[in-house]
Short mmCIF file of C-alpha atoms in Angstrom, two decimals:
data_model
loop_
_atom_site.label_atom_id
_atom_site.label_comp_id
_atom_site.label_asym_id
_atom_site.label_seq_id
_atom_site.Cartn_x
_atom_site.Cartn_y
_atom_site.Cartn_z
CA GLY N 251 75.44 147.06 240.33
CA GLN N 252 72.88 145.08 242.07
CA PHE N 253 69.10 145.01 241.39
CA LEU N 254 67.04 146.07 244.47
CA GLY N 255 63.28 146.87 244.69
CA ARG N 256 61.66 149.37 246.88
CA ASP N 257 59.55 146.71 248.57
CA ASP N 258 58.00 143.31 247.78
CA ALA N 259 54.77 144.85 246.52
CA ALA N 260 56.55 147.05 243.81
CA LEU N 261 58.58 143.86 242.78
CA ASP N 262 55.23 141.95 242.55
CA ARG N 263 53.79 144.65 240.31
CA PHE N 264 56.82 144.71 238.02
CA GLU N 265 56.68 141.00 237.90
CA ASP N 266 52.96 140.68 237.06
CA ALA N 267 53.51 143.34 234.35
CA GLY N 268 56.34 141.28 232.78
CA GLN N 269 58.87 143.97 233.38
CA LEU N 270 61.50 141.70 235.16
CA ALA N 271 62.84 140.76 231.72
CA LEU N 272 65.99 138.76 232.41
CA ARG N 273 67.15 136.74 235.34
CA TYR N 274 70.28 134.97 236.40
CA SER N 275 69.78 131.19 236.26
CA ALA N 276 71.51 128.15 237.62
CA VAL N 277 71.87 125.42 235.27
CA GLU N 278 69.64 123.29 237.68
CA GLY N 279 66.63 125.74 237.26
CA ASP N 280 64.84 128.05 239.58
CA GLY N 281 66.84 130.33 242.05
CA CYS N 282 70.44 130.85 242.09
CA SER N 283 73.42 132.18 244.07
CA GLN N 284 77.05 132.64 243.42
CA PRO N 285 78.52 132.23 240.83
CA TYR N 286 75.20 132.33 238.82
CA ASN N 287 73.80 135.46 240.55
CA PRO N 288 77.21 137.29 240.76
CA ASN N 289 75.91 140.41 242.53
CA GLY N 290 73.14 138.96 244.77
CA ALA N 291 70.41 140.87 242.79
CA VAL N 292 66.97 140.43 244.45
CA ARG N 293 64.85 137.70 242.73
CA ASP N 294 67.75 137.04 240.62
CA VAL N 295 66.90 140.01 238.35
CA ALA N 296 69.59 140.86 235.66
CA GLY N 297 67.26 143.07 233.46
CA MET N 298 64.19 145.08 233.81
CA CYS N 299 62.17 147.01 231.14
CA ASP N 300 59.78 149.73 230.98
CA ARG N 301 56.06 149.16 230.25
CA SER N 302 56.63 149.30 226.48
CA GLY N 303 59.34 146.68 226.57
CA ARG N 304 61.54 148.86 224.57
CA VAL N 305 63.77 150.34 227.28
CA LEU N 306 65.87 147.78 228.98
CA GLY N 307 68.10 148.22 232.08
CA LEU N 308 70.55 145.49 232.32
CA MET N 309 73.29 144.14 234.41
CA PRO N 310 75.60 142.51 233.38
CA HIS N 311 77.00 144.40 230.34
CA PRO N 312 76.85 142.36 227.17
CA GLU N 313 78.28 145.28 225.11
CA ARG N 314 81.51 144.49 226.99
CA PHE N 315 81.74 141.05 225.09
CA ILE N 316 80.95 141.50 221.40
CA ASP N 317 84.34 140.90 220.26
CA ARG N 318 86.63 138.00 221.25
CA THR N 319 89.46 140.21 222.26
CA GLN N 320 87.16 141.64 225.03
CA HIS N 321 87.23 138.31 226.92
CA PRO N 322 89.79 138.30 229.73
CA GLN N 323 91.26 135.04 228.46
CA TRP N 324 90.98 135.65 224.75
CA THR N 325 94.64 134.78 224.13
CA ARG N 326 94.33 131.45 225.96
CA ARG N 327 90.97 130.16 224.71
CA PRO N 328 90.36 128.40 221.53
CA LYS N 329 89.66 130.94 218.66
CA PHE N 330 86.07 131.99 218.41
CA ASP N 331 84.75 134.66 216.06
CA GLU N 332 82.53 136.86 218.34
CA GLY N 333 81.45 137.30 221.88
CA ASP N 334 78.23 135.94 223.44
CA GLY N 335 77.03 139.43 224.22
CA LEU N 336 76.32 140.26 220.55
CA GLN N 337 73.53 137.70 220.30
CA LEU N 338 71.41 139.65 222.77
CA PHE N 339 71.62 142.60 220.44
CA ARG N 340 70.80 140.60 217.44
CA ASN N 341 67.83 139.18 219.26
CA ALA N 342 66.42 142.62 220.12
CA VAL N 343 66.76 143.88 216.56
CA GLN N 344 65.01 140.84 215.31
CA TYR N 345 62.27 140.94 217.86
CA PHE N 346 61.40 144.59 217.07
CA SER N 347 61.80 144.35 213.35
#
């Protein structure tokens, strides 16, 4: 999936409301392209939330990498205990607890 907005005005409203919750980011800073924004999402948006901040629509899918065996190179990489995606869920639980 690729994030698209209806128009710039709608995107501005979401941004002003703090609803564009997560963005793809290049190591260097602002704005990015392949491979940092893998699907070409508008304004580099990777996740958007509702007004309450409790409902999050997200691309990519961190739930696909919570266990090391879910990584496509898990047999060739140095051993690690868990996938990076699990931290996103831990952060959410901590934030709302």
